[in-house]
XYZ file of C-alpha atoms in Angstrom:
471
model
C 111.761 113.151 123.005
C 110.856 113.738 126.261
C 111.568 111.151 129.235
C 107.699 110.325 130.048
C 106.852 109.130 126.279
C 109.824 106.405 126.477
C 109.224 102.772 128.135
C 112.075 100.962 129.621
C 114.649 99.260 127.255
C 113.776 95.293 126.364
C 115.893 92.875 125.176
C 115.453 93.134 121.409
C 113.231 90.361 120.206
C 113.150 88.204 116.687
C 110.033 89.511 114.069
C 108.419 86.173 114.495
C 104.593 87.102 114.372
C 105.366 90.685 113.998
C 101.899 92.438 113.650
C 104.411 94.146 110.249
C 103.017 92.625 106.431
C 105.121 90.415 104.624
C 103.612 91.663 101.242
C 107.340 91.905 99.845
C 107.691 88.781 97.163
C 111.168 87.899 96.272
C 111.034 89.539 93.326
C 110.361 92.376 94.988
C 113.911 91.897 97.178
C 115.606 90.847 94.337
C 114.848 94.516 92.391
C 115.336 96.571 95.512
C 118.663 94.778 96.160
C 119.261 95.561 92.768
C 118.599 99.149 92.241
C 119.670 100.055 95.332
C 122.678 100.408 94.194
C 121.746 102.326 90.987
C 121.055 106.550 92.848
C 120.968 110.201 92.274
C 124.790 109.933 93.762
C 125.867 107.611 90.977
C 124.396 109.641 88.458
C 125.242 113.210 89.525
C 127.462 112.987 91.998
C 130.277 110.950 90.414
C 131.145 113.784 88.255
C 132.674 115.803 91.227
C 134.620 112.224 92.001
C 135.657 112.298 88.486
C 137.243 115.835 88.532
C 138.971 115.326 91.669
C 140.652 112.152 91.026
C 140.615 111.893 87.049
C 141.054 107.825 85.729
C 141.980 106.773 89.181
C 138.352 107.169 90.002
C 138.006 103.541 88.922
C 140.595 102.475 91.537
C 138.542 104.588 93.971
C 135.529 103.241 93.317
C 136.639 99.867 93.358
C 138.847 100.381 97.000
C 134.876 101.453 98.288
C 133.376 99.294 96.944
C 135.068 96.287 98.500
C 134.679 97.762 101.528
C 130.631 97.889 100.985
C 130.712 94.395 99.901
C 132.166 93.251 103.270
C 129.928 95.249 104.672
C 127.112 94.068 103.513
C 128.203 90.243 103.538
C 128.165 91.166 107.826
C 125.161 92.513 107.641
C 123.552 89.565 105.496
C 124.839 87.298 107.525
C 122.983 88.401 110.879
C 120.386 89.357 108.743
C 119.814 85.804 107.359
C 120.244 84.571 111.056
C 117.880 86.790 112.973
C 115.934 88.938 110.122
C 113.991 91.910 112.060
C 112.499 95.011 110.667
C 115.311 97.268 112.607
C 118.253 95.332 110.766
C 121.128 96.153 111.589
C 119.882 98.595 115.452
C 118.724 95.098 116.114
C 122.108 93.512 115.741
C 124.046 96.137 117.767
C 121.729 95.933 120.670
C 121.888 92.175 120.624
C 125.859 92.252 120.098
C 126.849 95.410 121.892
C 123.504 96.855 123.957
C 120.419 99.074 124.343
C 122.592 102.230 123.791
C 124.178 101.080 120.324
C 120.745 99.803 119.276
C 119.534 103.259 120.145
C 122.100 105.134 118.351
C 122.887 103.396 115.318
C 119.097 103.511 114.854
C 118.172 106.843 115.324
C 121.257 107.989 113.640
C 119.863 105.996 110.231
C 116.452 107.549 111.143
C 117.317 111.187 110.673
C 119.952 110.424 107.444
C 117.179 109.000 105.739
C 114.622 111.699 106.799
C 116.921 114.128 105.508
C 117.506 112.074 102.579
C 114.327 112.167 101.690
C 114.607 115.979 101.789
C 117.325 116.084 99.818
C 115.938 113.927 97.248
C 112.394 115.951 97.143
C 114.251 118.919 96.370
C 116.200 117.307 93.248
C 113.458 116.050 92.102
C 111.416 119.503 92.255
C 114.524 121.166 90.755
C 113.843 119.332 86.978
C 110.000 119.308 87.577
C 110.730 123.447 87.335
C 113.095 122.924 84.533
C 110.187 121.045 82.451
C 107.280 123.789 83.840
C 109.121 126.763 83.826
C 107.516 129.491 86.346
C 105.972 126.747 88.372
C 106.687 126.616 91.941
C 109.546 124.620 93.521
C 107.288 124.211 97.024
C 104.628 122.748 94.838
C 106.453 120.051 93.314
C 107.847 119.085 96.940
C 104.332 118.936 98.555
C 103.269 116.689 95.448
C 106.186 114.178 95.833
C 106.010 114.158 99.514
C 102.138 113.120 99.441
C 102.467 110.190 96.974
C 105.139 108.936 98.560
C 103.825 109.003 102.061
C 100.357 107.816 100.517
C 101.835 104.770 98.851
C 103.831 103.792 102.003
C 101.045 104.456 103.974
C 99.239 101.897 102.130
C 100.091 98.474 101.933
C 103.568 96.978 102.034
C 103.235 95.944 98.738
C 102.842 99.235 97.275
C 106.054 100.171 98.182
C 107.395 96.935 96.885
C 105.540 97.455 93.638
C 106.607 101.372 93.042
C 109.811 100.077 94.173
C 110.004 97.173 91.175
C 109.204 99.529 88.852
C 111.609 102.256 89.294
C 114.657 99.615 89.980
C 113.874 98.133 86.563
C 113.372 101.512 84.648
C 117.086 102.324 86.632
C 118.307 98.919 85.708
C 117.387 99.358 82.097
C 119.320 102.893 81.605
C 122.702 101.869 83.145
C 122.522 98.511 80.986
C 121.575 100.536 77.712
C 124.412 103.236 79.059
C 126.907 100.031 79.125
C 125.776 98.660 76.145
C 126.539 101.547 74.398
C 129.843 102.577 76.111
C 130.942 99.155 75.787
C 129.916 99.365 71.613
C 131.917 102.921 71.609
C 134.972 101.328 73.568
C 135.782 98.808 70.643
C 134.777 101.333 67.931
C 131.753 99.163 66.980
C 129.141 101.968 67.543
C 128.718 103.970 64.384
C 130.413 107.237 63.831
C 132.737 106.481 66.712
C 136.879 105.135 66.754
C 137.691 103.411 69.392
C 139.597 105.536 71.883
C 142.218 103.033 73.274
C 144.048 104.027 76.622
C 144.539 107.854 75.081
C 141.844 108.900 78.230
C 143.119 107.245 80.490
C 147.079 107.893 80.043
C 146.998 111.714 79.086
C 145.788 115.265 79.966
C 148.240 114.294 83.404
C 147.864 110.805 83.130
C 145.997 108.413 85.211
C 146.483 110.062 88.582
C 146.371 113.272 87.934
C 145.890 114.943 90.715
C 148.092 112.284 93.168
C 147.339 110.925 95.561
C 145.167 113.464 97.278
C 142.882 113.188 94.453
C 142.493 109.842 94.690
C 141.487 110.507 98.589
C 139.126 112.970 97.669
C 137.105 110.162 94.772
C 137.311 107.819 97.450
C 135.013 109.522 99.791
C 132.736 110.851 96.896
C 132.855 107.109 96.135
C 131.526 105.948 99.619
C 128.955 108.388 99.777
C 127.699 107.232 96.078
C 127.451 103.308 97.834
C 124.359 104.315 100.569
C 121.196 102.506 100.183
C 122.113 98.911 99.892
C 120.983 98.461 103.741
C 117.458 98.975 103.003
C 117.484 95.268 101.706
C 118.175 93.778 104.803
C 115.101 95.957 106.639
C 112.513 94.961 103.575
C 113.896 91.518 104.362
C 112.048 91.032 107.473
C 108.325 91.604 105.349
C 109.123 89.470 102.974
C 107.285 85.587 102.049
C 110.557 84.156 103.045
C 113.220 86.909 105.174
C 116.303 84.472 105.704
C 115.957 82.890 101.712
C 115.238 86.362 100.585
C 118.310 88.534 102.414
C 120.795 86.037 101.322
C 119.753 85.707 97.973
C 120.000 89.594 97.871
C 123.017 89.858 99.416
C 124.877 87.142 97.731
C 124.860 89.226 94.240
C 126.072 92.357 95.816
C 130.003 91.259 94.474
C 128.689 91.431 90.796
C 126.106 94.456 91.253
C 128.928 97.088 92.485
C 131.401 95.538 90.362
C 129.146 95.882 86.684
C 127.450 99.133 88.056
C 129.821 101.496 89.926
C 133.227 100.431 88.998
C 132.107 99.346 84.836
C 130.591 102.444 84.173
C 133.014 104.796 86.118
C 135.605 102.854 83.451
C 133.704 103.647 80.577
C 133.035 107.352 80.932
C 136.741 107.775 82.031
C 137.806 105.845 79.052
C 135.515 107.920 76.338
C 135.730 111.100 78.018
C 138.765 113.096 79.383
C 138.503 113.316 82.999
C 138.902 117.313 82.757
C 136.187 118.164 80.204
C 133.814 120.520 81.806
C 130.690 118.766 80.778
C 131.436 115.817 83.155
C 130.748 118.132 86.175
C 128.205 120.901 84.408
C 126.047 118.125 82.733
C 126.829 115.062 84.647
C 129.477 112.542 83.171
C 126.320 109.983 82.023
C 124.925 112.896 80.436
C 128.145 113.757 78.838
C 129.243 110.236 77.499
C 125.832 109.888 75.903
C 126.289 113.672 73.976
C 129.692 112.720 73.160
C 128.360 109.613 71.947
C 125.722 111.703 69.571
C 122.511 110.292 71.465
C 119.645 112.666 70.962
C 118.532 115.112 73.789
C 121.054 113.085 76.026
C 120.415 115.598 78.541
C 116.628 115.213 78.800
C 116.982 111.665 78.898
C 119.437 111.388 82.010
C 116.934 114.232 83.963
C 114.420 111.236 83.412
C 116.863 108.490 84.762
C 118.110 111.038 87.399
C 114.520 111.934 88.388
C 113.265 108.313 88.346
C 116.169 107.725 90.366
C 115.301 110.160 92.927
C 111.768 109.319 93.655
C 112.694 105.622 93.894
C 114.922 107.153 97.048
C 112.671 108.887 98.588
C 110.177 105.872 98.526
C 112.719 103.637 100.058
C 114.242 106.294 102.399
C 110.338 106.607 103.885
C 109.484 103.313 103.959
C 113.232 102.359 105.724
C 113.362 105.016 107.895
C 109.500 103.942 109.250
C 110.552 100.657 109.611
C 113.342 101.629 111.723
C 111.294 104.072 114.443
C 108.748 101.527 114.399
C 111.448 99.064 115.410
C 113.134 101.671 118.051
C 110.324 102.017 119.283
C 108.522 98.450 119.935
C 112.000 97.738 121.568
C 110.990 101.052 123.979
C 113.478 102.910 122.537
C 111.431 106.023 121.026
C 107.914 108.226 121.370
C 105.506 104.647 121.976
C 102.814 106.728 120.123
C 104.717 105.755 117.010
C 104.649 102.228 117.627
C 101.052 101.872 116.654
C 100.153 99.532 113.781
C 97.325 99.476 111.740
C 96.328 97.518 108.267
C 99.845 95.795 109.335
C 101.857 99.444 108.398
C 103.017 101.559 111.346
C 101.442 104.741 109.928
C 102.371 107.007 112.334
C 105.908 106.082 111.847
C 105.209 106.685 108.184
C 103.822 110.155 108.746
C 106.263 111.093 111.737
C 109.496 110.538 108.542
C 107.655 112.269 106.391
C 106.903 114.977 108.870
C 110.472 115.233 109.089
C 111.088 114.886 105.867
C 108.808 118.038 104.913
C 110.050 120.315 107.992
C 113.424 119.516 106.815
C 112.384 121.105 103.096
C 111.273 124.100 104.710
C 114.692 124.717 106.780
C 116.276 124.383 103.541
C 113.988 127.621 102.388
C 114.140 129.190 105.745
C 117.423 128.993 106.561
C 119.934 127.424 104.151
C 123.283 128.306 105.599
C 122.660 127.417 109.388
C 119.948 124.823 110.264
C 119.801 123.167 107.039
C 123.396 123.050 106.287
C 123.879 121.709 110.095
C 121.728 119.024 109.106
C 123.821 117.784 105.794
C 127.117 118.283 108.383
C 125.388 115.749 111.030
C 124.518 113.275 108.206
C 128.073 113.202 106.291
C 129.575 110.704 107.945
C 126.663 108.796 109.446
C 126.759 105.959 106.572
C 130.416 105.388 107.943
C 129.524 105.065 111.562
C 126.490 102.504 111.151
C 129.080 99.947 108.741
C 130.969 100.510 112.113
C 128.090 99.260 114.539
C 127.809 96.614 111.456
C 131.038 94.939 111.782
C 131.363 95.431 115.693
C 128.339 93.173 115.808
C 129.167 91.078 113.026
C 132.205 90.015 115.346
C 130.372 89.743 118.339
C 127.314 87.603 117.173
C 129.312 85.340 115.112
C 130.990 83.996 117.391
C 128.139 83.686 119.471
C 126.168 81.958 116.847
C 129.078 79.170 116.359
C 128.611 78.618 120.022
C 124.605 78.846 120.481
C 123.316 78.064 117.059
C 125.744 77.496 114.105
C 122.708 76.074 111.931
C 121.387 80.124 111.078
C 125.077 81.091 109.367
C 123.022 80.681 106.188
C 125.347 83.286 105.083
C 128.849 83.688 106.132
C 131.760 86.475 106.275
C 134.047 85.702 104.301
C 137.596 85.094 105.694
C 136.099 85.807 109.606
C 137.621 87.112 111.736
C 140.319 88.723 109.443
C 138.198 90.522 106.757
C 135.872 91.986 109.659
C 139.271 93.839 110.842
C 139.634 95.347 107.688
C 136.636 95.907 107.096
C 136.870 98.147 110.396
C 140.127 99.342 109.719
C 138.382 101.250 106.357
C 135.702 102.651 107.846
C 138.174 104.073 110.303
C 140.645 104.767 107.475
C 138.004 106.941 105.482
C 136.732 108.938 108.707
C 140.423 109.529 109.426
C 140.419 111.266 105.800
C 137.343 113.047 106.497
C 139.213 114.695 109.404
C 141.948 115.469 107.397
C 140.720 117.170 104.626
C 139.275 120.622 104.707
C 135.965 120.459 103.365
C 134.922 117.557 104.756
C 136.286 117.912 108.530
C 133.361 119.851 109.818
C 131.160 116.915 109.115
C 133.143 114.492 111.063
C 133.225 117.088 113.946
C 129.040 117.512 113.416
C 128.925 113.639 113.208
C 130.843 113.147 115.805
C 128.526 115.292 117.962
C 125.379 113.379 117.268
C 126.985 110.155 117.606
C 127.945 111.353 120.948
C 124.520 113.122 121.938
C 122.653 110.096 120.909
C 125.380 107.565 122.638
C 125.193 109.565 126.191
C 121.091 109.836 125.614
C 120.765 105.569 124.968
C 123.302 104.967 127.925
C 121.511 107.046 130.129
C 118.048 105.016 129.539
C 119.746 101.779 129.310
C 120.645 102.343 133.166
C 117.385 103.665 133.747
C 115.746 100.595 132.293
C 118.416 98.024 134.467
C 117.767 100.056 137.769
C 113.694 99.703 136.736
C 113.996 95.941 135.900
C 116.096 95.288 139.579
C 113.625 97.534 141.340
C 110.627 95.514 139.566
C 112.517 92.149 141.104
C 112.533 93.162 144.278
């Protein structure tokens, strides 16, 4: 983005009579909240988690997912005190400055842009497994233009696609625990109960030691991404501050039924080292072994429903964070242009680079495209650590200046905000430990960096333009 297109930085400002809809109903929050917990990551991508770290994946999951819930307790709590459509870039300007703002925003732009890529390409994946000799390209290009047309559209529509598919997601992982639970104590016919025999043998319940309990641990964290989107819908909804900390104040009981339930009862009715878990998909492979018809066909559904509820929310977020970015004169100001109260050109500009980041994957899979998925693997990690910085900056600022909008509070300030830092920096220490994950901290790394340098640099061109203004 070129110098000329960028006005100088302004102190970030509350959404109060932002020209933005607030279409969302609290229903609406309440279901994204909810299945935006419930992804392609959990479905798929836990089976890799499984392998690595065998039973112990519950523990891993559960060590994450504490870590997420302080997160997001943080991040409700600002939230609820100053809701704004650029959540959590908001905070860090506010708390830290212009230059945090700026990078913890753009960062989230582009993982959600690729995201959406990334999810588009999934879903095209099973389309071509249903139509055999149809075109992959096709599929993509259909996806891309419902989902930009209903976010384009508005506000509402997203919230109403987004209902939908977080109650069809909602439904499968309750029938899947349901079931597993039933086939656990031996009351689901033609099934014994399996008692702890999973769990103890085939090299017990850490298998693989410790390092494999490392390695579910960062599958685990990856699995976690999405609950932020809550706290951007948040600021278009009837009621943002009710709304956020309604949402957030069920997160404890979401991760723990969700994630850490159903990693313990696929570990307890399968053995971590059967080969369907990672060839089929563990969900996939507990329903077979539990002799549900076409259990295959019916997790591609889930897994597919799954997937275009992402890429909805991943355009609709990452819009709502360039327009943001930019009304605080941190981006293109063409972008910052709102009309029917949606910023469509934000809308089309993420799913512009959404779609050009499809075609890299085409054009060239093992450089540009793969640098891409490098630069995004450990973004998640660095924006919970903008999160609690300014968690521990505004609070204490809010006790001072206005204690009456801690609707929602950290729990156990300022000591749980330490830890919660100390994980993040605890898993990216990991990450640059182990071998296939190191190049993404290093590619990381050198965004955070570029993007860093780039919002410092207009930060003191904005101050030096503000003094020479005064003069």
């Amino acid at each position: 983005m070129s110098q000329s297109t960028l006005t100088p930085l302004e102190p970030p400002q509350s959404d109060a009579g932002s020209p933005l809809g607030n279409g969302l109903k609290q229903r609406h929050l309440s279901m994204i909240a909810l299945g935006g917990v419930i992804g392609a990551g959990l479905f798929v991508g836990s089976g890799a988690g499984i392998a690595a770290a065998g039973p112990s994946i519950v523990l891993a999951y559960a060590a994450s997912g504490l870590l997420v819930m302080f997160v997001m307790r943080m991040l409700g709590e600002m939230s609820a005190a100053n809701p704004a459509s650029g959540s959590f870039s908001v905070h860090a300007e506010r708390a830290i400055g212009p230059w945090a703002g700026f990078t913890a925003g753009w960062m989230f732009w582009i993982l959600l842009c690729v995201g959406v890529a990334i999810e588009a390409i999934g879903a095209a994946h099973i389309m071509t497994g249903w139509f055999p000799g149809t075109p992959s390209w096709m599929w993509v290009l259909v996806f891309m233009a419902v989902f930009c047309g209903s976010n384009l559209a508005a506000v509402s529509n997203f919230g109403e696609f987004e209902f939908w598919f977080a109650a069809l997601k909602i439904g499968a992982i309750a029938l899947f625990l349901g079931l597993g639970v039933l086939a656990v104590l031996g009351l689901l016919p033609g099934t014994d109960a399996p008692g702890a025999a999973n769990l103890l043998h085939d090299g017990g319940f850490l298998p693989h030691g410790v390092d494999g309990l490392l390695v579910g641990l960062l599958a685990s964290v990856v699995a976690y991404g999405g609950l932020e989107t809550v706290t951007i819908a948040a600021a278009e909804s009837e009621n943002p501050v009710r709304g956020v900390a309604k949402a957030v104040r069920t997160t404890m009981w979401r991760i723990a039924i969700v994630y850490v339930g159903s990693m313990l009862v696929i570990v307890t009715l399968l053995p971590w080292n059967d080969p369907a878990v990672t060839a089929d998909g563990p969900y996939a492979a507990t329903l077979d072994r539990l002799g549900i018809p076409a259990a295959g066909e019916i997790m591609n559904v889930v897994i597919l429903i799954a997937l275009m509820s992402a890429m909805n929310a991943n355009i609709y977020g990452s819009s709502r964070m360039a327009y943001s970015l930019v009304s605080r004169g941190q981006g293109p100001k063409a972008l910052g242009k709102v009309s029917g109260r949606v910023p469509r050109r934000a809308v089309l500009a993420s799913c512009g680079f959404g779609f050009v980041t499809v075609l890299l994957s085409y054009w060239y899979p093992d450089t540009l495209f793969a640098w891409l998925l490098n630069m995004v693997g450990g973004v998640i990690l660095i924006v919970w650590g903008f999160i609690a910085v300014s968690q521990f900056v505004l609070r204490r600022r809010l006790e001072r200046e206005a204690p009456e909008k801690l609707v929602v509070k950290m729990w156990g300030f300022p000591y749980l905000t330490w830890v919660a830092l100390a994980g993040v920096a605890g898993v990216l220490v990991l990450m640059a430990l182990g071998e296939d994950t190191r190049v993404q901290v290093v590619f990381t790394g050198g965004l955070t960096v570029a993007l860093a340098v780039t919002g410092w640099i207009m930060q003191k061109r904005a101050v030096q333009h503000r003094a020479a203004d005064t003069r």
